[in-house]
Coordinates of C-alpha atoms and ligand atoms in Angstrom, one line a residue:
M12 CA -14.9 -7.1 -17.5
K13 CA -12.0 -4.9 -18.8
F14 CA -10.3 -1.9 -17.4
T15 CA -11.9 0.0 -20.5
D16 CA -15.3 -0.4 -19.1
F17 CA -14.6 2.2 -16.3
N18 CA -14.0 4.9 -19.0
L19 CA -10.8 6.3 -17.5
E20 CA -8.9 9.3 -18.7
P21 CA -6.7 8.1 -21.8
S22 CA -3.5 8.9 -19.8
L23 CA -4.4 6.8 -17.0
Q24 CA -5.6 3.9 -19.3
E25 CA -2.4 4.0 -21.1
G26 CA -0.4 3.3 -17.7
I27 CA -2.7 0.5 -17.0
D28 CA -2.2 -1.0 -20.5
S29 CA 1.5 -0.6 -20.5
L30 CA 1.7 -2.8 -17.3
G31 CA -0.1 -5.4 -18.9
F32 CA -3.4 -5.1 -16.8
E33 CA -6.2 -6.2 -18.8
N34 CA -9.0 -7.5 -16.6
P35 CA -9.5 -6.2 -13.2
T36 CA -9.1 -8.4 -10.3
P37 CA -12.0 -9.4 -8.0
I38 CA -11.3 -6.5 -5.6
Q39 CA -10.6 -4.0 -8.5
E40 CA -14.2 -4.8 -9.9
Q41 CA -15.8 -3.9 -6.5
A42 CA -13.5 -1.1 -5.3
I43 CA -13.1 0.9 -8.5
P44 CA -16.8 1.8 -9.0
A45 CA -17.3 2.5 -5.4
I46 CA -14.4 4.8 -5.0
L47 CA -15.3 6.6 -8.3
E48 CA -18.7 7.2 -6.8
G49 CA -16.9 8.9 -3.9
R50 CA -17.8 6.2 -1.3
D51 CA -15.8 5.7 1.7
L52 CA -14.6 2.0 1.7
I53 CA -13.3 -0.6 4.0
G54 CA -11.7 -3.6 2.4
S55 CA -10.5 -7.0 3.9
A56 CA -7.8 -8.1 1.4
Q57 CA -4.5 -9.2 1.5
T58 CA -1.3 -8.3 -0.7
G59 CA -1.4 -10.4 -3.8
T60 CA -5.1 -9.6 -4.3
G61 CA -4.4 -6.4 -6.5
K62 CA -5.6 -4.2 -3.8
T63 CA -2.9 -1.3 -4.4
A64 CA -4.3 -0.8 -8.0
A65 CA -7.9 -1.1 -6.5
F66 CA -7.3 2.4 -4.9
L67 CA -4.8 3.9 -6.8
I68 CA -6.6 3.6 -10.2
P69 CA -9.9 5.5 -9.0
I70 CA -7.8 7.9 -6.9
I71 CA -5.8 8.9 -10.0
Q72 CA -8.8 9.2 -12.1
Q73 CA -10.6 11.6 -9.4
I74 CA -7.3 13.7 -9.1
L75 CA -7.1 14.0 -12.9
K76 CA -10.7 15.0 -13.1
Q77 CA -10.4 17.9 -10.4
K78 CA -7.1 18.6 -10.3
S79 CA -6.2 21.6 -7.9
K80 CA -2.7 22.7 -7.7
D81 CA -0.8 23.6 -4.7
S82 CA -1.8 20.8 -2.2
I83 CA -1.3 17.3 -1.5
Q84 CA -4.3 15.5 -3.1
A85 CA -4.1 12.1 -1.6
M86 CA -2.3 10.4 1.3
V87 CA -1.5 6.8 1.7
I88 CA -0.5 5.7 5.0
V89 CA 1.3 2.6 5.5
P90 CA 3.1 0.3 8.4
T91 CA 6.7 -0.3 6.6
R92 CA 9.1 1.5 4.4
E93 CA 9.1 -1.6 2.1
L94 CA 5.4 -1.1 1.6
A95 CA 5.7 2.5 1.0
M96 CA 8.2 2.0 -1.9
Q97 CA 6.2 -0.8 -3.3
I98 CA 3.2 1.4 -3.6
D99 CA 5.2 4.2 -4.9
Q100 CA 6.6 1.8 -7.5
Q101 CA 3.0 0.8 -9.0
M102 CA 2.0 4.5 -8.6
E103 CA 5.1 5.4 -10.8
G104 CA 4.0 2.7 -13.3
I105 CA 0.0 3.3 -13.4
A106 CA 0.6 7.3 -13.4
Y107 CA 3.4 7.3 -15.9
F108 CA 1.6 9.1 -18.7
T109 CA -0.7 11.5 -16.3
G110 CA 1.8 13.9 -15.5
L111 CA 0.9 13.5 -11.8
S112 CA 3.8 13.2 -9.0
S113 CA 4.4 11.0 -6.0
M114 CA 6.4 10.9 -3.2
A115 CA 7.5 7.7 -0.7
I116 CA 8.1 9.2 3.0
Y117 CA 9.6 6.9 5.4
G118 CA 12.4 7.0 8.1
G119 CA 15.8 5.5 8.3
G120 CA 17.2 7.5 5.5
D121 CA 19.7 10.5 5.8
G122 CA 19.5 14.3 5.9
T123 CA 19.2 14.3 1.9
D124 CA 15.9 12.2 2.0
F125 CA 14.4 14.2 4.6
A126 CA 15.2 17.5 2.4
Q127 CA 13.8 15.8 -0.7
E128 CA 10.8 14.9 1.3
K129 CA 10.2 18.3 2.6
Q130 CA 10.4 19.8 -0.9
A131 CA 7.8 17.6 -2.2
L132 CA 5.4 18.1 0.8
T133 CA 6.2 22.0 0.3
E134 CA 5.4 21.9 -3.2
G135 CA 2.2 19.5 -3.0
A136 CA 3.2 16.2 -4.6
D137 CA -0.2 14.8 -5.6
L138 CA 0.2 11.7 -3.6
V139 CA 2.2 10.9 -0.8
I140 CA 2.7 7.5 0.7
C141 CA 4.3 7.7 4.2
T142 CA 4.9 5.6 7.5
P143 CA 3.4 7.3 10.3
G144 CA 6.3 8.4 12.5
R145 CA 8.1 9.9 9.5
M146 CA 5.1 11.8 8.4
I147 CA 4.6 13.3 12.2
A148 CA 8.1 14.5 12.0
H149 CA 7.2 16.5 9.1
L150 CA 3.7 17.9 9.9
N151 CA 5.2 19.3 13.3
S152 CA 6.7 21.9 11.0
D153 CA 4.1 23.6 9.1
Y154 CA 5.3 23.4 5.7
V155 CA 3.1 20.3 4.7
K156 CA 0.2 21.4 2.3
T157 CA -2.6 19.2 3.5
K158 CA -5.4 22.1 3.0
G159 CA -6.6 20.7 -0.3
L160 CA -6.4 16.9 0.6
K161 CA -9.1 15.0 -0.9
F162 CA -8.2 11.4 -0.1
L163 CA -6.9 9.2 2.9
I164 CA -6.0 5.6 2.7
L165 CA -4.8 3.6 5.5
D166 CA -3.2 0.3 4.2
E167 CA -2.7 -2.8 6.1
A168 CA -4.2 -1.2 9.0
D169 CA -4.0 -4.1 11.3
R170 CA -0.5 -4.2 11.2
M171 CA -0.3 -0.7 11.9
L172 CA -2.2 -1.1 15.1
D173 CA -0.4 -4.0 16.0
M174 CA 2.9 -2.1 15.5
G175 CA 1.4 0.8 18.0
F176 CA 0.8 3.1 15.2
F177 CA -2.6 4.0 16.4
E178 CA -1.9 7.5 18.2
D179 CA 0.3 8.7 15.4
I180 CA -2.4 7.9 13.0
S181 CA -5.1 9.7 15.0
K182 CA -2.5 12.7 15.0
I183 CA -2.0 12.8 11.3
I184 CA -5.8 12.7 10.9
N185 CA -6.2 15.7 13.0
Y186 CA -4.1 17.7 10.4
L187 CA -6.4 16.8 7.6
P188 CA -9.6 18.4 6.2
K189 CA -12.6 16.8 7.6
K190 CA -14.4 16.4 4.3
R191 CA -12.6 13.9 2.3
Q192 CA -12.7 10.4 1.0
S193 CA -11.2 7.7 3.2
L194 CA -10.6 4.2 2.5
M195 CA -9.1 1.4 4.6
F196 CA -7.5 -1.9 3.9
S197 CA -6.8 -4.7 6.5
A198 CA -6.0 -8.3 5.9
T199 CA -8.0 -9.2 9.4
M200 CA -10.8 -7.3 10.9
P201 CA -10.5 -7.6 14.6
R202 CA -12.6 -5.4 17.1
E203 CA -9.9 -2.5 17.3
I204 CA -10.0 -2.3 13.3
R205 CA -13.9 -1.9 13.3
G206 CA -13.4 0.7 16.0
L207 CA -10.9 2.8 14.0
A208 CA -13.3 2.3 10.9
R209 CA -16.2 3.7 12.9
K210 CA -14.2 6.7 13.6
I211 CA -12.8 7.9 10.3
L212 CA -15.1 6.4 7.8
K213 CA -18.7 7.5 6.9
D214 CA -21.2 4.9 5.7
P215 CA -18.4 2.9 4.2
F216 CA -18.9 0.2 1.1
E217 CA -17.6 -3.0 2.3
I218 CA -15.5 -5.4 0.5
N219 CA -14.3 -8.8 1.5
I220 CA -12.2 -10.8 -0.8
A221 CA -11.8 -14.3 0.8
V222 CA -8.6 -15.6 1.7
S223 CA -7.5 -17.8 -1.1
K224 CA -6.7 -21.5 -0.3
P225 CA -3.5 -23.1 -1.1
A226 CA -3.8 -25.6 -4.1
E227 CA -4.7 -29.1 -2.8
R228 CA -1.7 -31.6 -2.8
I229 CA 0.6 -29.0 -1.7
L230 CA 2.0 -30.0 2.0
Q231 CA 2.4 -27.0 4.1
L232 CA 5.0 -27.1 7.0
A233 CA 6.1 -24.6 9.5
Y234 CA 9.4 -25.1 11.7
V235 CA 10.0 -23.4 14.9
V236 CA 13.5 -22.4 15.0
H237 CA 15.8 -19.9 16.3
N238 CA 17.2 -17.1 14.1
N239 CA 20.7 -18.7 13.8
Q240 CA 19.2 -21.9 12.7
K241 CA 17.3 -20.4 9.8
I242 CA 20.0 -20.4 7.2
P243 CA 21.1 -23.8 7.9
L244 CA 17.6 -25.3 7.9
I245 CA 17.0 -23.9 4.8
S246 CA 20.2 -25.3 3.1
Y247 CA 19.4 -28.6 4.3
L248 CA 16.1 -28.4 2.7
L249 CA 17.5 -27.3 -0.7
Q250 CA 19.9 -29.9 -0.3
N251 CA 17.2 -32.6 -0.2
N252 CA 15.2 -31.0 -3.0
K253 CA 17.6 -30.4 -5.5
G254 CA 16.6 -29.8 -9.0
K255 CA 13.1 -28.2 -8.0
N256 CA 12.2 -24.7 -8.1
V257 CA 12.2 -22.6 -5.1
L258 CA 10.8 -19.2 -4.3
I259 CA 11.8 -17.9 -0.9
F260 CA 10.2 -15.0 0.9
C261 CA 11.8 -12.8 3.4
S262 CA 10.3 -10.1 5.5
T263 CA 13.0 -7.3 5.1
K264 CA 15.7 -6.2 2.3
S265 CA 18.6 -7.1 4.3
S266 CA 17.4 -10.4 5.5
T267 CA 16.9 -11.0 1.9
K268 CA 20.6 -10.0 1.1
D269 CA 21.9 -12.1 4.0
L270 CA 20.3 -15.2 2.9
S271 CA 21.3 -14.7 -0.7
R272 CA 24.8 -14.2 0.3
A273 CA 24.8 -17.3 2.6
L274 CA 23.4 -19.4 -0.1
N275 CA 25.7 -18.5 -2.6
M276 CA 28.4 -19.2 -0.5
A277 CA 27.1 -22.6 0.6
Ligands
AMP7 P1 -1.0 -6.3 -4.8 O1 -2.1 -7.2 -4.1 O2 -1.6 -4.7 -5.1 O3 0.3 -6.1 -3.8 O4 -0.8 -6.4 -6.3 C1 -0.3 -7.9 -6.5 C2 0.4 -7.9 -7.7 O5 -0.6 -7.8 -8.9 C3 1.2 -6.4 -8.3 O6 2.5 -7.1 -8.9 C4 0.5 -5.9 -9.5 O7 1.4 -5.2 -10.5 C5 -0.3 -7.0 -10.0 N1 -1.7 -6.5 -10.6 C6 -2.6 -5.9 -9.9 N2 -3.5 -5.6 -10.6 C7 -3.6 -6.4 -11.6 C8 -4.2 -6.8 -12.9 N3 -5.6 -6.1 -13.0 N4 -4.0 -7.5 -13.7 C9 -2.7 -8.1 -13.6 N5 -2.0 -8.0 -12.6 C10 -2.3 -7.2 -11.7

């Protein structure tokens, strides 16, 4: 299957081509047609499966088809600023030739950021990607244009519940039009997530992308250590595996910087 099989708007197809995406991933093959049909959706899929483009592409397509000005068209709620930034970057790539606007809205910035966010929300950016607390800070004043909103996406819903965002999410949803298409993605499907899905989704299309198994012959190990032991342990492991390529994942921007600094000094 190819992306061209979905008959997308030329400006959207151009963005997909420019990113070098040729074939849809399994979640995209299932999610794109269902979302284009207007179905609500619950997807169990992790980062790395292509789930971001699985919802961005059909939503951009629908916004292009029925663009009404003067309101936010789609809202993506995510647990962390890092994820908000990542989704915004993908949006910028995919929607590059479409003329649609997006804005990532997250806490932790300064007053200038807040003012820029306020402007985007007042002018009705087509798509906003937000963390719950920051969105509520904006919604408490009444400049946010949500009246014409048509799409709501909850990404990494299980993480949001773990982080205690349930109330905030419910509050945000109360500000949104009832008639909308809602999508929810979660790596795991505990009972609480099923409950949330029943509350906000109507007759959802379900997708389960099996968690991919690590390749055989790869040894997986976990070391339980205190924070201050992590860098010495990594240095030790690198010393003992000289000449091998190593890819290290960190949970935040600042821990990535700290580790890189420490390893450069070692
Ligand atoms: P995600 O699971 O949404 O975090 O996506 C993981 C990575 O896969 C991102 O870097 C995307 O740019 C990339 N990606 C998503 N869809 C495709 C596709 N159909 N073909 C190639 N790469 C893709």
